């Protein structure tokens, strides 16, 4: 499993667990609802939007902003 796949699997698991506790439903039922609603696909899409693969950091985090600033400064 690649780091990307592992991260996405973790995110899906965390979301499922949060919904399970919040909604007081069995994990199997939450997973069924998520599948029907396309939640798992959405998590994958969000990961690809928010993770900057060039810096290996989250796109909205301060470390990535510093990385982008340093790259822009370096490239003129």
mmCIF file with all atom_site columns, C-alpha atoms in Angstrom:
data_model
loop_
_atom_site.group_PDB
_atom_site.id
_atom_site.type_symbol
_atom_site.label_atom_id
_atom_site.label_alt_id
_atom_site.label_comp_id
_atom_site.label_asym_id
_atom_site.label_entity_id
_atom_site.label_seq_id
_atom_site.pdbx_PDB_ins_code
_atom_site.Cartn_x
_atom_site.Cartn_y
_atom_site.Cartn_z
_atom_site.occupancy
_atom_site.B_iso_or_equiv
_atom_site.pdbx_formal_charge
_atom_site.auth_seq_id
_atom_site.auth_comp_id
_atom_site.auth_asym_id
_atom_site.auth_atom_id
_atom_site.pdbx_PDB_model_num
ATOM 1  C CA . UNK A 1 1  ? 0.000   0.000  0.000  1.00 0.00 ? 1  UNK A CA 1
ATOM 2  C CA . UNK A 1 2  ? 1.409   3.392  -0.983 1.00 0.00 ? 2  UNK A CA 1
ATOM 3  C CA . UNK A 1 3  ? 1.638   6.266  1.530  1.00 0.00 ? 3  UNK A CA 1
ATOM 4  C CA . UNK A 1 4  ? -1.210  7.985  -0.339 1.00 0.00 ? 4  UNK A CA 1
ATOM 5  C CA . UNK A 1 5  ? -3.427  4.898  -0.110 1.00 0.00 ? 5  UNK A CA 1
ATOM 6  C CA . UNK A 1 6  ? -2.561  4.490  3.565  1.00 0.00 ? 6  UNK A CA 1
ATOM 7  C CA . UNK A 1 7  ? -3.409  8.139  4.324  1.00 0.00 ? 7  UNK A CA 1
ATOM 8  C CA . UNK A 1 8  ? -6.727  7.880  2.497  1.00 0.00 ? 8  UNK A CA 1
ATOM 9  C CA . UNK A 1 9  ? -7.606  4.624  4.276  1.00 0.00 ? 9  UNK A CA 1
ATOM 10 C CA . UNK A 1 10 ? -6.832  6.292  7.624  1.00 0.00 ? 10 UNK A CA 1
ATOM 11 C CA . UNK A 1 11 ? -9.021  9.285  6.772  1.00 0.00 ? 11 UNK A CA 1
ATOM 12 C CA . UNK A 1 12 ? -11.914 7.034  5.762  1.00 0.00 ? 12 UNK A CA 1
ATOM 13 C CA . UNK A 1 13 ? -11.548 5.009  8.945  1.00 0.00 ? 13 UNK A CA 1
ATOM 14 C CA . UNK A 1 14 ? -11.473 8.118  11.150 1.00 0.00 ? 14 UNK A CA 1
ATOM 15 C CA . UNK A 1 15 ? -14.539 9.526  9.445  1.00 0.00 ? 15 UNK A CA 1
ATOM 16 C CA . UNK A 1 16 ? -16.407 6.244  9.758  1.00 0.00 ? 16 UNK A CA 1
ATOM 17 C CA . UNK A 1 17 ? -15.550 5.998  13.451 1.00 0.00 ? 17 UNK A CA 1
ATOM 18 C CA . UNK A 1 18 ? -16.632 9.588  14.122 1.00 0.00 ? 18 UNK A CA 1
ATOM 19 C CA . UNK A 1 19 ? -19.956 9.022  12.354 1.00 0.00 ? 19 UNK A CA 1
ATOM 20 C CA . UNK A 1 20 ? -20.447 5.719  14.152 1.00 0.00 ? 20 UNK A CA 1
ATOM 21 C CA . UNK A 1 21 ? -20.064 7.366  17.544 1.00 0.00 ? 21 UNK A CA 1
ATOM 22 C CA . UNK A 1 22 ? -22.037 10.481 16.654 1.00 0.00 ? 22 UNK A CA 1
ATOM 23 C CA . UNK A 1 23 ? -24.937 8.647  15.035 1.00 0.00 ? 23 UNK A CA 1
ATOM 24 C CA . UNK A 1 24 ? -24.788 5.669  17.409 1.00 0.00 ? 24 UNK A CA 1
ATOM 25 C CA . UNK A 1 25 ? -24.890 3.202  14.514 1.00 0.00 ? 25 UNK A CA 1
ATOM 26 C CA . UNK A 1 26 ? -22.992 0.019  13.777 1.00 0.00 ? 26 UNK A CA 1
ATOM 27 C CA . UNK A 1 27 ? -19.936 0.514  11.571 1.00 0.00 ? 27 UNK A CA 1
ATOM 28 C CA . UNK A 1 28 ? -21.465 -1.711 8.883  1.00 0.00 ? 28 UNK A CA 1
ATOM 29 C CA . UNK A 1 29 ? -24.498 0.592  8.598  1.00 0.00 ? 29 UNK A CA 1
ATOM 30 C CA . UNK A 1 30 ? -22.365 3.737  8.498  1.00 0.00 ? 30 UNK A CA 1
ATOM 31 C CA . UNK A 1 31 ? -20.167 2.160  5.803  1.00 0.00 ? 31 UNK A CA 1
ATOM 32 C CA . UNK A 1 32 ? -23.285 1.334  3.795  1.00 0.00 ? 32 UNK A CA 1
ATOM 33 C CA . UNK A 1 33 ? -24.577 4.911  4.080  1.00 0.00 ? 33 UNK A CA 1
ATOM 34 C CA . UNK A 1 34 ? -21.153 6.316  3.145  1.00 0.00 ? 34 UNK A CA 1
ATOM 35 C CA . UNK A 1 35 ? -20.964 4.046  0.106  1.00 0.00 ? 35 UNK A CA 1
ATOM 36 C CA . UNK A 1 36 ? -24.453 5.012  -1.044 1.00 0.00 ? 36 UNK A CA 1
ATOM 37 C CA . UNK A 1 37 ? -23.705 8.730  -0.625 1.00 0.00 ? 37 UNK A CA 1
ATOM 38 C CA . UNK A 1 38 ? -20.264 8.597  -2.262 1.00 0.00 ? 38 UNK A CA 1
ATOM 39 C CA . UNK A 1 39 ? -18.485 9.762  0.874  1.00 0.00 ? 39 UNK A CA 1
ATOM 40 C CA . UNK A 1 40 ? -15.491 7.504  0.301  1.00 0.00 ? 40 UNK A CA 1
ATOM 41 C CA . UNK A 1 41 ? -14.963 8.907  -3.201 1.00 0.00 ? 41 UNK A CA 1
ATOM 42 C CA . UNK A 1 42 ? -15.218 12.417 -1.790 1.00 0.00 ? 42 UNK A CA 1
ATOM 43 C CA . UNK A 1 43 ? -12.519 11.685 0.807  1.00 0.00 ? 43 UNK A CA 1
ATOM 44 C CA . UNK A 1 44 ? -10.181 10.528 -1.960 1.00 0.00 ? 44 UNK A CA 1
ATOM 45 C CA . UNK A 1 45 ? -10.949 13.633 -4.026 1.00 0.00 ? 45 UNK A CA 1
ATOM 46 C CA . UNK A 1 46 ? -10.327 15.915 -1.034 1.00 0.00 ? 46 UNK A CA 1
ATOM 47 C CA . UNK A 1 47 ? -7.034  14.232 -0.289 1.00 0.00 ? 47 UNK A CA 1
ATOM 48 C CA . UNK A 1 48 ? -5.860  14.848 -3.835 1.00 0.00 ? 48 UNK A CA 1
ATOM 49 C CA . UNK A 1 49 ? -6.954  18.485 -3.620 1.00 0.00 ? 49 UNK A CA 1
ATOM 50 C CA . UNK A 1 50 ? -5.462  19.244 -0.205 1.00 0.00 ? 50 UNK A CA 1
ATOM 51 C CA . UNK A 1 51 ? -2.209  17.305 -0.245 1.00 0.00 ? 51 UNK A CA 1
ATOM 52 C CA . UNK A 1 52 ? 0.736   18.879 -2.064 1.00 0.00 ? 52 UNK A CA 1
ATOM 53 C CA . UNK A 1 53 ? 2.684   15.958 -3.469 1.00 0.00 ? 53 UNK A CA 1
ATOM 54 C CA . UNK A 1 54 ? 5.730   18.090 -4.409 1.00 0.00 ? 54 UNK A CA 1
ATOM 55 C CA . UNK A 1 55 ? 6.353   19.145 -0.790 1.00 0.00 ? 55 UNK A CA 1
ATOM 56 C CA . UNK A 1 56 ? 4.700   16.069 0.841  1.00 0.00 ? 56 UNK A CA 1
ATOM 57 C CA . UNK A 1 57 ? 2.679   18.421 3.060  1.00 0.00 ? 57 UNK A CA 1
ATOM 58 C CA . UNK A 1 58 ? -0.931  19.499 3.466  1.00 0.00 ? 58 UNK A CA 1
ATOM 59 C CA . UNK A 1 59 ? -1.653  22.351 1.070  1.00 0.00 ? 59 UNK A CA 1
ATOM 60 C CA . UNK A 1 60 ? -3.257  24.581 3.675  1.00 0.00 ? 60 UNK A CA 1
ATOM 61 C CA . UNK A 1 61 ? -0.695  24.045 6.441  1.00 0.00 ? 61 UNK A CA 1
ATOM 62 C CA . UNK A 1 62 ? 1.936   26.570 7.502  1.00 0.00 ? 62 UNK A CA 1
ATOM 63 C CA . UNK A 1 63 ? 4.788   24.266 6.503  1.00 0.00 ? 63 UNK A CA 1
ATOM 64 C CA . UNK A 1 64 ? 3.504   24.094 2.950  1.00 0.00 ? 64 UNK A CA 1
ATOM 65 C CA . UNK A 1 65 ? 2.972   27.835 2.758  1.00 0.00 ? 65 UNK A CA 1
ATOM 66 C CA . UNK A 1 66 ? 6.598   28.282 3.809  1.00 0.00 ? 66 UNK A CA 1
ATOM 67 C CA . UNK A 1 67 ? 7.678   25.714 1.188  1.00 0.00 ? 67 UNK A CA 1
ATOM 68 C CA . UNK A 1 68 ? 5.759   27.532 -1.564 1.00 0.00 ? 68 UNK A CA 1
ATOM 69 C CA . UNK A 1 69 ? 7.192   30.890 -0.453 1.00 0.00 ? 69 UNK A CA 1
ATOM 70 C CA . UNK A 1 70 ? 10.741  29.465 -0.474 1.00 0.00 ? 70 UNK A CA 1
ATOM 71 C CA . UNK A 1 71 ? 10.217  27.983 -3.949 1.00 0.00 ? 71 UNK A CA 1
ATOM 72 C CA . UNK A 1 72 ? 8.895   31.268 -5.298 1.00 0.00 ? 72 UNK A CA 1
ATOM 73 C CA . UNK A 1 73 ? 11.789  33.171 -3.734 1.00 0.00 ? 73 UNK A CA 1
ATOM 74 C CA . UNK A 1 74 ? 14.291  30.680 -5.158 1.00 0.00 ? 74 UNK A CA 1
ATOM 75 C CA . UNK A 1 75 ? 12.749  30.772 -8.655 1.00 0.00 ? 75 UNK A CA 1
ATOM 76 C CA . UNK A 1 76 ? 12.640  34.545 -8.743 1.00 0.00 ? 76 UNK A CA 1
#
